[in-house]
């Protein structure tokens, strides 16, 4: 096989068995890799009725075809399976350094089932794969565990590690690579924890890569790397990180404030933006493997109550989720809260979303000190967030920790009051830090139809609305007005396919914005030899989107679950989008129609599935008709 | 050109726009934060169709033509698109993606101005009125 190795590792922790397997090439040509290929494997082999935290649950790590090929942004990795947070299909992408090392070791992915008898790590050294008992790392923060593992095995061993939150099955626990790069969303850290697996460690001895057309690929790489590096957006992100334009986002009303109750807070924009982070706390810029953008931050807060030593710094989502969303504009506190989340192994977006919901519930009197174990939940009280709330969540300790450890939707249900209305989530996944009322109405549609729940990286809708994309070869050559529903359903049809391609190819959205459609096709053909044209590629993307919808359908999700909670759909109360209402149902209905999706079941029609070469899959979901 | 009768008109309007912006307290702060020497290059519409803004070291200066020193950033576009842009009728991200605007040098400073574009557009309307060019104002 070209590009991909074609080989995966199957681990059964119950039996202690480890086997390698060659996958059929058709899996790749139809589902690409990354989260698409993971979906295919889950569809074939997953136990739909298994609790995501049970031994039967499948945990899948999957590379894309470009891992390790020294192309900017192209060496990410996907984790996938059933999300413990939402109960639906879940996937999450991570940059860093794991994907190339796994590829060099000879594998495209890992499927893990079962549960180890005691806390363990998985060690991959080329063909030598072992599950090793490792109780010494259990209970440790990600930073300490990462250092200890590297000390024992070597600093070039690449690590995926969970923190105490994963061990304690917090439903939005993360998996961290090199103590910095996160599989952040959907709670796969808890799945790893449920399997008694503290870490996966990989080291390869060589770099054997077989490409379909190495010369053509090198030509493309030589064009694309400088193009990505020199792009304006790359320059801005390298300089000031992904929060570089936070102030502009505040002006347009895109940045959520206090649980999405406000769309404008001028001083916050001036305090939390990436330029200020650079000025005050940045010590180094960092990149994922082979990426010339280097948007990652290393920060140090030298003094004050939130002093932290030099280490990973926050990106836009963290700055906002642990800043404006919970009423803070204290950047030092945000840096510390982000660091604490990393070390405990908690997703900053879901943590911020859940705490913001709790703060509003406390303000309204829907939860009281009786529910929080005497902790007052006040907007912007970062000391309490850092010293009490986050540690209690990670430990599932005390009434507050127990209440918040399963996310905002679960917490709202537990209150037995009408508090779901002000959770801000879709399908149980907390909304990321772009408010569609100010960021672009199409984003509301993208959040709602995303298979994993509210997600800004499931498709490039955000970038398409802001004007950062131009793809005339596939019909996206028109301009969009972010604050209307005009052409948004049509755009979403393209966006879900492109998003599926990106996430299956494990390409970073920041880097691949610079790649034109013919270049995308050229990459797939020169690396993997698919012999695609643009329609073939788009078809593969749509197929991946459809398959994830089918998996969700088997989990009981239907069209009515493609919804947003009322907070996002009520008129914005202030700022640029004040009073504007999103025509959500109109966009959704049109999208369903264009995608050939059943308005009740929420899945593609049998005919549509057959058109996409998914006749076998169609039989499973349309058998009654 | 759709909006201008010759290459001097846009430069006259834009230099005046920056002169007006430089006495506005809010914009002065924003411009100083940019801290760059910027060349706005519209020479596709004529050899003298350019102007520069110097926001370095806490000072603010503007002038027609090319600056004496090497600019930190050059923005190249057509004078018509510049008119749309200062009127807040051109999505700058879209224009950059579609190569209507080409940027050379560090664009970080430019982002500091982005939140102020609405205010700039309001001043631009006043400038056009002062010049007796109401017909150029974009609705
Ligand atoms: S742009 Fe940033 S997140 Fe994306 S691959 Fe590069 S360094 Fe990683």
XYZ file of C-alpha atoms and ligand atoms in Angstrom:
772
model
C 0.000 0.000 0.000
C 1.227 3.523 -0.690
C 1.196 6.419 1.714
C -0.531 4.496 4.425
C 1.117 1.440 5.908
C -2.166 -0.450 5.654
C -1.373 -1.958 9.024
C -3.102 -1.479 12.363
C -2.577 -2.864 15.856
C -5.451 -4.685 17.562
C -5.191 -4.834 21.316
C -7.452 -6.800 23.618
C -6.597 -5.778 27.144
C -8.892 -8.447 28.629
C -6.950 -11.226 26.992
C -3.644 -9.406 26.916
C -3.477 -10.103 23.173
C -1.816 -7.904 20.597
C -2.211 -8.589 16.896
C -1.391 -6.644 13.794
C -3.710 -6.605 10.822
C -3.598 -5.464 7.215
C -6.723 -3.547 6.261
C -8.335 -3.832 2.828
C -7.220 -1.019 0.521
C -10.830 -0.225 -0.239
C -11.269 0.991 3.355
C -8.781 3.740 2.589
C -10.051 4.703 -0.836
C -13.574 4.956 0.532
C -12.920 6.409 3.991
C -9.434 7.952 3.639
C -8.003 7.529 7.142
C -8.208 9.404 10.442
C -11.717 9.751 11.783
C -13.241 8.489 8.499
C -11.395 5.197 8.591
C -12.064 4.969 12.333
C -15.781 5.327 11.597
C -15.584 2.528 9.048
C -13.851 0.249 11.581
C -16.341 1.168 14.271
C -19.221 0.485 11.892
C -17.786 -2.940 11.060
C -16.617 -3.984 14.486
C -18.028 -1.733 17.210
C -20.521 -2.944 19.758
C -23.301 -0.403 19.432
C -24.910 -1.272 22.755
C -21.655 -1.131 24.732
C -21.316 1.601 27.296
C -18.426 3.844 26.178
C -16.698 3.253 29.503
C -17.140 -0.507 29.491
C -14.404 -2.965 28.453
C -16.355 -3.802 25.274
C -16.014 -0.209 24.045
C -13.590 0.386 21.182
C -10.959 3.080 21.399
C -9.496 3.843 17.988
C -6.453 5.933 17.128
C -5.952 6.540 13.439
C -3.475 8.433 11.294
C -4.094 10.085 7.957
C -2.148 9.286 4.788
C 0.233 12.241 5.124
C 1.517 11.541 8.638
C 5.261 11.980 8.831
C 5.607 13.284 5.280
C 7.175 16.597 6.346
C 4.215 18.634 5.170
C 3.002 21.539 7.335
C -0.069 20.670 9.376
C -0.458 17.202 7.888
C 0.728 15.055 10.776
C -2.225 15.054 13.123
C -3.933 11.989 14.533
C -7.560 11.115 15.325
C -9.048 9.315 18.281
C -12.547 7.976 17.878
C -15.291 5.730 19.185
C -18.413 6.257 21.235
C -18.138 9.395 23.312
C -18.772 8.935 27.037
C -19.825 12.588 27.232
C -22.512 12.470 24.566
C -23.236 8.784 24.022
C -22.848 9.438 20.284
C -20.168 8.964 17.704
C -17.162 10.952 18.869
C -13.842 11.855 17.383
C -11.121 14.250 18.310
C -7.999 15.408 16.544
C -4.579 16.085 18.015
C -1.462 17.704 16.601
C 1.900 17.164 18.219
C 4.275 14.318 17.500
C 2.478 11.000 17.937
C 1.207 10.480 14.384
C 4.555 10.533 12.552
C 6.209 8.269 15.109
C 3.384 5.727 14.841
C 3.662 5.907 11.059
C 7.436 5.415 11.156
C 6.950 2.457 13.495
C 4.867 0.917 10.722
C 1.241 1.499 11.703
C -1.701 3.584 10.644
C -3.683 3.031 13.791
C -4.492 1.203 16.995
C -7.761 -0.373 18.110
C -8.032 -1.041 21.824
C -10.700 -3.116 23.535
C -11.012 -4.651 26.980
C -9.616 -3.505 30.293
C -6.180 -4.146 31.724
C -6.116 -5.890 35.105
C -4.057 -3.096 36.583
C -2.871 0.347 35.508
C -0.737 -0.155 32.432
C 0.966 1.509 29.533
C 1.216 0.348 25.947
C 4.733 0.459 24.528
C 5.305 0.306 20.771
C 8.856 -0.016 19.454
C 8.509 -0.980 15.799
C 7.276 -4.609 15.779
C 7.782 -4.943 19.516
C 4.474 -4.089 21.151
C 3.832 -4.659 24.835
C 1.284 -3.879 27.478
C 3.249 -3.212 30.630
C 1.943 -2.853 34.161
C 2.725 0.689 35.262
C 0.992 1.526 38.522
C 3.740 4.050 39.294
C 2.231 6.567 36.871
C -1.384 6.191 38.003
C -2.671 9.160 39.937
C -0.021 11.440 38.517
C -0.690 14.603 36.554
C 0.097 14.533 32.849
C 3.192 16.657 33.287
C 4.790 14.446 35.915
C 3.770 11.238 34.147
C 5.122 12.514 30.830
C 8.456 13.451 32.389
C 8.719 10.147 34.227
C 7.962 8.097 31.112
C 10.450 10.037 29.040
C 13.036 9.696 31.765
C 12.567 5.941 31.759
C 12.349 5.297 28.018
C 14.040 8.271 26.392
C 13.027 11.783 25.410
C 12.338 10.772 21.806
C 9.647 8.331 22.850
C 6.347 9.945 21.959
C 3.616 9.792 24.561
C -0.150 9.879 24.826
C -1.103 10.250 28.470
C -4.229 10.735 30.529
C -4.422 12.709 33.741
C -6.316 12.055 36.956
C -9.546 13.175 35.232
C -9.260 10.303 32.745
C -8.502 7.841 35.505
C -11.576 9.051 37.393
C -13.731 8.771 34.277
C -14.552 12.461 34.025
C -16.595 12.488 30.866
C -14.665 15.254 29.197
C -11.201 13.973 30.020
C -8.500 14.490 27.423
C -5.513 12.559 26.124
C -2.357 14.629 25.948
C 0.635 14.236 23.616
C 4.041 15.367 24.913
C 2.232 17.106 27.769
C 1.092 19.835 25.389
C -1.089 18.733 22.464
C -4.575 17.489 23.257
C -7.185 15.127 21.934
C -9.497 17.543 23.652
C -13.073 16.822 22.836
C -15.644 14.137 23.520
C -13.993 12.513 26.554
C -11.671 9.854 25.176
C -9.351 10.319 28.154
C -12.081 8.681 30.215
C -12.286 5.797 27.741
C -8.556 5.255 28.146
C -8.972 5.499 31.919
C -11.794 2.948 31.860
C -9.335 0.558 30.212
C -6.755 1.127 32.936
C -4.455 2.499 30.277
C -2.428 5.470 31.509
C -0.312 5.965 28.432
C 0.601 4.849 24.950
C 4.263 5.295 24.124
C 5.788 4.899 20.690
C 9.299 4.931 19.235
C 10.315 4.024 15.727
C 13.794 3.150 14.584
C 13.442 4.133 10.932
C 11.433 6.251 8.566
C 10.457 3.945 5.752
C 7.760 5.516 3.635
C 6.376 4.197 0.380
C 4.640 6.721 -1.815
C 2.755 6.252 -5.073
C 4.641 9.017 -6.874
C 7.446 10.341 -4.673
C 8.666 12.835 -7.257
C 5.276 14.395 -7.762
C 4.770 14.494 -4.020
C 8.115 16.236 -3.466
C 7.191 18.802 -6.102
C 3.908 19.488 -4.345
C 5.531 19.617 -0.935
C 8.100 22.092 -2.202
C 5.266 24.359 -3.319
C 2.933 23.875 -0.387
C 5.263 24.258 2.588
C 6.363 27.804 1.669
C 2.821 28.698 0.625
C 1.511 27.635 4.032
C 4.372 29.292 5.873
C 4.114 32.612 4.085
C 0.338 32.962 4.176
C -0.889 36.029 5.992
C -2.928 34.035 8.496
C 0.076 31.827 9.262
C 2.222 34.869 9.896
C -0.346 36.294 12.268
C -0.765 32.998 14.144
C 2.966 32.448 14.395
C 3.371 35.901 15.870
C 0.443 35.957 18.273
C -1.105 32.489 18.316
C -4.647 31.459 17.524
C -6.024 34.242 19.738
C -4.355 36.870 17.524
C -7.678 38.241 16.339
C -9.666 37.850 19.551
C -10.216 41.597 19.710
C -11.702 41.585 16.204
C -13.914 38.683 17.283
C -15.210 40.737 20.203
C -16.149 43.544 17.845
C -18.082 41.230 15.528
C -19.777 39.488 18.485
C -18.152 36.115 17.875
C -16.509 35.733 21.307
C -18.864 34.257 23.923
C -19.158 36.024 27.243
C -20.636 34.727 30.512
C -22.263 31.581 29.217
C -23.229 33.237 25.918
C -25.356 35.888 27.662
C -23.388 38.708 26.062
C -21.622 39.316 22.755
C -19.619 42.393 23.644
C -17.000 43.169 26.268
C -14.483 45.628 24.941
C -11.959 45.613 27.817
C -11.855 41.824 27.788
C -10.893 41.894 24.100
C -8.051 44.242 24.924
C -6.815 42.068 27.802
C -7.135 38.513 26.485
C -5.954 38.805 22.888
C -2.951 36.970 21.506
C -0.862 40.129 21.216
C -1.127 40.683 24.965
C -0.243 37.039 25.610
C 2.884 37.540 23.480
C 3.794 40.739 25.241
C 3.259 39.583 28.786
C 3.859 35.854 29.061
C 5.170 34.262 25.867
C 8.608 32.690 26.165
C 8.682 30.448 23.071
C 6.714 29.567 19.990
C 6.172 25.882 19.290
C 4.880 23.778 16.416
C 3.396 20.374 15.812
C 5.596 18.008 13.812
C 6.810 19.566 10.546
C 4.474 22.574 10.813
C 5.904 25.920 9.816
C 2.995 27.894 11.248
C 4.008 27.252 14.862
C 0.844 28.564 16.453
C 1.524 26.824 19.766
C 2.532 28.937 22.753
C 4.920 28.402 25.618
C 4.323 30.806 28.480
C 5.551 31.712 31.887
C 3.753 33.853 34.455
C 6.569 35.060 36.644
C 4.730 36.507 39.582
C 1.422 37.117 41.256
C -1.258 34.740 42.458
C -1.338 32.896 39.143
C 2.408 32.435 38.663
C 3.300 29.348 36.636
C 6.645 28.068 35.408
C 7.485 27.957 31.715
C 5.284 25.448 29.923
C 2.377 24.993 27.503
C 0.311 28.131 27.005
C -3.326 28.583 26.073
C -4.711 28.850 22.546
C -7.858 30.734 21.543
C -10.415 28.163 22.686
C -8.826 27.863 26.122
C -8.371 31.602 26.548
C -12.027 32.175 25.827
C -13.508 29.131 27.580
C -11.566 29.796 30.760
C -11.736 33.556 30.346
C -14.632 35.520 28.909
C -17.042 32.584 29.027
C -16.759 32.420 32.810
C -16.539 36.181 33.221
C -12.791 36.667 33.525
C -10.403 38.922 31.682
C -7.407 37.982 33.787
C -4.941 36.504 31.313
C -2.524 35.222 33.954
C -5.387 33.357 35.612
C -6.426 31.943 32.244
C -2.868 30.697 31.639
C -2.886 28.996 35.006
C -6.370 27.523 34.594
C -5.348 26.132 31.202
C -2.225 24.611 32.704
C -4.247 23.044 35.532
C -6.702 21.560 33.010
C -3.805 20.083 31.027
C -2.235 18.566 34.069
C -5.491 17.136 35.405
C -6.397 16.043 31.894
C -9.614 18.012 31.318
C -11.011 19.496 28.102
C -10.892 23.258 28.513
C -13.897 23.873 26.244
C -16.263 21.514 28.047
C -14.846 22.569 31.424
C -15.446 26.234 30.598
C -18.896 25.519 29.189
C -19.916 23.435 32.170
C -18.571 25.894 34.750
C -20.196 28.815 32.897
C -23.534 26.995 33.030
C -23.019 26.360 36.767
C -22.163 30.014 37.408
C -25.339 31.119 35.688
C -27.367 28.488 37.544
C -25.892 29.737 40.826
C -26.671 33.348 39.936
C -30.255 32.397 39.139
C -30.591 30.351 42.314
C -31.165 27.134 40.372
C -28.243 25.625 42.253
C -27.174 26.800 45.681
C -24.352 26.272 48.122
C -26.157 23.110 49.172
C -25.476 21.683 45.730
C -21.907 22.940 45.546
C -20.662 21.873 48.965
C -20.563 25.466 50.121
C -18.590 26.782 47.143
C -19.844 30.079 45.768
C -19.856 30.134 41.980
C -19.260 33.693 40.911
C -18.445 35.091 37.480
C -14.743 35.701 37.087
C -13.749 34.141 40.416
C -10.689 32.450 38.975
C -9.146 31.553 42.314
C -12.141 29.338 43.048
C -12.086 27.880 39.536
C -8.400 26.996 39.790
C -8.142 25.924 43.414
C -11.482 24.267 43.933
C -13.702 23.671 40.938
C -11.237 22.103 38.497
C -9.587 19.830 41.097
C -13.003 18.678 42.362
C -14.148 17.905 38.831
C -10.992 15.925 38.059
C -11.279 13.979 41.265
C -15.066 13.640 41.011
C -14.934 14.836 44.575
C -17.563 16.640 46.655
C -21.036 17.528 45.490
C -19.744 20.087 42.981
C -17.219 17.709 41.440
C -19.869 15.027 41.143
C -22.320 17.478 39.614
C -19.980 18.867 36.975
C -17.821 15.860 36.024
C -20.239 14.657 33.373
C -20.700 17.903 31.490
C -23.312 20.635 31.388
C -26.214 18.621 30.001
C -25.887 15.889 32.596
C -25.516 18.490 35.365
C -28.620 20.327 34.168
C -30.642 17.115 34.136
C -29.495 16.402 37.690
C -30.834 19.740 38.938
C -34.355 18.592 37.997
C -35.101 22.211 37.149
C -35.526 24.007 33.891
C -31.814 24.600 33.461
C -31.180 22.727 30.207
C -32.353 25.832 28.371
C -29.207 27.628 29.301
C -26.768 24.843 28.734
C -24.987 25.746 25.522
C -24.462 22.473 23.683
C -25.571 20.325 20.824
C -25.994 16.564 21.220
C -24.439 16.980 24.657
C -21.150 18.503 23.473
C -20.496 22.001 24.782
C -20.385 24.631 22.048
C -16.865 25.839 21.201
C -15.853 29.450 21.510
C -17.453 30.970 18.437
C -20.972 32.333 18.842
C -22.815 31.898 15.532
C -24.879 34.986 16.266
C -21.715 37.053 15.809
C -19.418 34.609 14.033
C -21.738 33.574 11.212
C -25.164 31.986 11.029
C -23.931 29.045 9.013
C -21.904 28.017 12.014
C -25.136 27.316 13.915
C -26.068 24.828 11.214
C -22.560 23.359 11.223
C -22.693 22.890 15.002
C -26.081 21.201 14.875
C -25.433 18.729 12.064
C -21.939 17.774 13.185
C -22.028 14.086 14.103
C -20.041 14.522 17.316
C -22.101 17.482 18.541
C -21.272 21.189 18.515
C -17.947 21.382 16.767
C -16.079 24.127 14.958
C -13.566 21.793 13.311
C -15.982 19.219 11.891
C -16.196 21.499 8.866
C -14.512 24.702 7.700
C -17.799 26.645 7.832
C -16.304 29.280 10.120
C -13.514 29.981 7.633
C -15.866 29.866 4.666
C -18.154 32.448 6.231
C -15.328 34.783 7.149
C -14.028 34.655 3.593
C -10.877 32.625 4.135
C -11.751 29.971 1.532
C -12.080 30.060 -2.234
C -12.700 26.776 -4.034
C -14.061 27.506 -7.501
C -13.350 23.915 -8.649
C -16.069 22.579 -6.341
C -18.512 25.416 -6.674
C -17.463 27.586 -3.739
C -16.688 30.831 -5.474
C -19.454 33.021 -4.129
C -19.151 35.473 -1.265
C -21.021 34.909 1.965
C -22.525 37.439 4.306
C -21.884 35.896 7.748
C -24.925 37.473 9.402
C -27.556 35.925 7.144
C -28.788 32.442 6.254
C -28.282 33.103 2.551
C -26.471 30.240 0.792
C -25.522 28.698 4.127
C -27.194 25.333 3.537
C -25.542 25.106 0.120
C -22.215 26.003 1.693
C -22.709 23.454 4.469
C -23.045 20.703 1.847
C -19.537 21.533 0.642
C -18.259 22.216 4.143
C -19.235 18.866 5.667
C -17.448 17.029 2.861
C -14.339 19.200 3.164
C -14.365 18.848 6.935
C -14.608 15.084 6.651
C -11.678 15.100 4.226
C -9.564 17.236 6.569
C -10.361 15.132 9.605
C -9.835 11.878 7.748
C -6.582 13.106 6.248
C -5.672 14.419 9.735
C -4.734 17.805 8.323
C -4.766 20.936 10.460
C -7.464 23.433 9.504
C -5.078 26.337 9.953
C -2.605 24.915 7.479
C -4.893 23.379 4.880
C -6.761 26.638 4.271
C -3.917 27.432 1.902
C -4.351 24.257 -0.126
C -6.360 24.573 -3.315
C -8.611 21.712 -4.408
C -6.335 20.516 -7.243
C -3.476 20.436 -4.738
C -5.548 18.346 -2.332
C -6.278 15.892 -5.108
C -2.602 15.914 -6.121
C -1.597 15.062 -2.561
C -3.927 12.072 -2.313
C -2.851 10.803 -5.715
C 0.889 11.273 -5.328
C 0.974 9.885 -1.790
C -1.612 7.126 -1.828
C -2.181 6.645 -5.551
C -5.951 6.951 -5.375
C -6.172 8.312 -8.883
C -8.915 10.664 -7.782
C -10.352 13.750 -9.391
C -12.012 16.470 -7.330
C -15.513 14.895 -7.431
C -14.054 11.552 -6.246
C -12.421 13.299 -3.322
C -15.554 15.220 -2.393
C -17.555 12.036 -2.645
C -15.236 10.344 -0.157
C -15.722 13.286 2.206
C -19.490 13.153 1.975
C -19.387 9.375 2.411
C -17.492 9.792 5.692
C -20.061 12.345 6.882
C -22.894 9.985 5.960
C -21.283 7.042 7.736
C -20.954 8.980 10.985
C -24.623 9.909 10.676
C -25.491 6.229 10.293
C -23.513 5.336 13.405
C -25.365 8.008 15.360
C -28.643 6.644 14.051
C -27.747 3.239 15.492
C -27.164 5.038 18.797
C -30.731 6.340 18.556
C -29.959 9.825 17.284
C -32.327 11.229 14.695
C -33.067 14.521 12.942
C -34.498 16.093 16.078
C -31.086 15.804 17.711
C -29.576 18.117 15.104
C -30.495 20.953 17.386
C -29.050 23.785 19.404
C -30.117 24.822 22.868
C -32.211 28.015 23.061
C -29.403 30.287 24.241
C -27.707 30.296 20.842
C -30.948 30.791 18.997
C -32.337 33.658 21.051
C -31.530 37.167 19.789
C -28.158 38.428 20.977
C -28.580 40.880 23.819
C -25.832 43.331 22.892
C -22.887 44.022 20.615
C -22.807 43.914 16.835
C -25.398 41.095 16.481
C -27.847 42.604 19.010
C -31.402 41.559 18.225
C -30.490 39.360 15.281
C -32.203 35.984 15.108
C -30.780 32.991 13.262
C -33.070 31.235 10.791
C -31.895 27.876 12.018
C -34.807 25.669 10.946
C -34.790 27.170 7.466
C -31.100 26.372 6.993
C -31.469 22.910 8.486
C -34.432 21.955 6.300
C -32.642 23.101 3.176
C -29.465 21.263 4.171
C -31.411 18.060 4.712
C -33.014 18.415 1.329
C -29.705 19.058 -0.449
C -27.993 16.177 1.341
C -30.849 13.771 0.591
C -31.359 13.164 4.286
C -34.559 11.880 5.812
C -36.208 14.675 7.824
C -37.192 12.307 10.632
C -34.430 9.743 10.797
C -31.688 12.235 10.059
C -29.829 9.819 7.788
C -29.347 9.746 4.030
C -32.001 8.021 1.986
C -31.325 4.506 0.754
C -30.938 5.937 -2.738
C -28.381 8.480 -1.596
C -26.409 5.823 0.234
C -26.382 3.595 -2.816
C -25.235 6.547 -4.916
C -22.249 6.823 -2.558
C -21.392 3.145 -2.753
C -22.928 2.461 0.647
C -25.532 -0.107 -0.367
C -24.420 -2.546 2.330
C -24.665 0.131 4.990
C -28.075 1.172 3.662
C -29.418 -2.311 4.276
C -28.639 -2.033 7.968
C -30.520 1.215 8.524
C -33.274 0.985 5.925
C -34.099 -2.695 6.346
C -37.694 -2.033 7.350
C -38.604 -0.307 4.100
C -11.379 52.953 -12.298
C -14.975 52.821 -11.185
C -14.854 55.505 -8.489
C -11.946 57.791 -9.394
C -11.320 60.009 -12.354
C -7.509 59.882 -12.031
C -4.781 58.444 -9.829
C -4.542 61.587 -7.675
C -8.122 61.471 -6.384
C -7.845 58.326 -4.260
C -4.563 59.457 -2.709
C -6.067 62.823 -1.838
C -9.013 61.097 -0.140
C -6.955 58.493 1.718
C -4.276 60.890 2.973
C -7.048 63.155 4.243
C -8.722 60.148 5.853
C -5.572 59.348 7.829
C -5.029 62.979 8.743
C -8.552 63.008 10.180
C -8.011 59.650 11.914
C -4.854 60.996 13.526
C -6.772 63.571 15.506
C -9.400 61.094 16.695
C -8.439 59.909 20.201
C -9.689 56.355 19.781
C -8.045 55.836 16.414
C -4.809 57.503 17.448
C -4.386 54.865 20.166
C -5.149 52.063 17.711
C -2.780 53.414 15.065
C 0.089 53.834 17.493
C -0.278 50.217 18.536
C 0.307 49.173 14.916
C 3.856 50.545 15.266
C 4.811 50.007 11.616
C 5.655 51.924 8.478
C 2.971 50.891 5.987
C 2.884 51.469 2.261
C -0.523 51.388 0.586
C 0.297 50.544 -2.977
C -2.317 51.194 -5.665
C 0.189 51.557 -8.485
C -1.806 49.192 -10.659
C -3.926 52.328 -11.195
C -1.041 54.687 -11.916
C 2.653 55.084 -11.055
C 2.026 57.681 -8.351
C -1.000 56.000 -6.861
C 0.339 55.175 -3.403
C 0.662 56.646 0.071
C 2.311 55.716 3.336
C 1.479 55.822 6.999
C 4.189 55.840 9.647
C 2.924 54.742 13.067
C 6.309 53.912 14.570
C 7.657 55.022 17.924
C 4.495 56.695 19.142
C 4.380 59.119 16.230
C 1.848 59.348 13.431
C 2.692 60.631 9.980
C 1.087 60.232 6.574
C 2.163 61.277 3.079
C 1.563 60.600 -0.608
C 3.886 58.470 -2.737
C 6.461 56.024 -1.415
C 8.161 56.418 1.992
C 11.863 57.241 2.205
C 12.558 54.074 4.192
C 11.752 50.441 3.466
C 8.164 49.804 4.696
C 7.460 47.112 7.318
C 4.366 46.162 5.432
C 3.037 46.811 1.938
C -0.589 46.396 1.025
C -1.213 46.227 -2.698
C -4.692 46.505 -4.168
C -6.666 48.554 -6.618
C -7.765 52.078 -5.731
C -11.381 50.968 -6.198
C -11.010 48.115 -3.753
C -9.277 50.485 -1.357
C -12.312 52.760 -1.592
C -14.594 49.800 -0.839
C -12.323 48.773 1.972
C -12.215 52.179 3.724
C -15.986 52.342 3.236
C -16.182 49.015 5.145
C -17.775 47.388 2.094
C -15.000 44.944 1.335
C -14.408 41.898 3.504
C -10.631 42.123 3.941
C -10.234 38.402 4.671
C -12.116 37.527 1.505
C -10.154 40.079 -0.498
C -6.863 38.610 0.725
C -8.007 35.033 0.005
C -8.981 36.021 -3.534
C -5.734 37.924 -4.004
C -7.534 41.248 -4.418
C -5.366 42.430 -1.546
C -1.746 41.329 -1.439
C 0.206 41.827 1.746
C 3.988 41.833 2.055
C 5.636 41.899 5.455
C 4.195 41.326 8.919
C 0.440 41.787 9.089
C 0.190 41.525 12.854
C -0.114 45.270 13.239
C -2.954 45.370 10.788
C -5.076 43.198 13.053
C -4.882 45.890 15.703
C -6.695 48.170 13.317
C -9.387 45.640 12.383
C -11.640 46.444 15.353
C -11.565 50.121 14.374
C -12.597 49.749 10.742
C -16.178 50.812 11.398
C -14.975 54.014 12.973
C -12.588 54.611 10.072
C -15.493 54.164 7.650
C -17.506 56.813 9.500
C -14.624 59.296 9.265
C -14.149 58.413 5.597
C -17.726 59.472 4.871
C -17.052 62.849 6.490
C -13.811 63.224 4.520
C -15.588 62.488 1.231
C -18.255 65.035 2.121
C -15.611 67.657 2.973
C -14.021 67.049 -0.406
C -17.385 67.538 -2.083
C -17.403 63.914 -3.213
C -20.775 62.844 -1.816
C -21.345 60.907 -5.032
C -18.504 58.578 -4.055
C -20.077 57.577 -0.731
C -21.105 53.924 -0.794
C -24.522 53.198 0.677
S -1.088 25.349 12.732
Fe -0.686 25.081 14.923
S -2.111 23.434 15.555
Fe -1.976 23.365 13.319
S -0.392 21.848 12.926
Fe 0.604 23.873 12.934
S 1.353 24.198 15.015
Fe -0.132 22.486 15.063
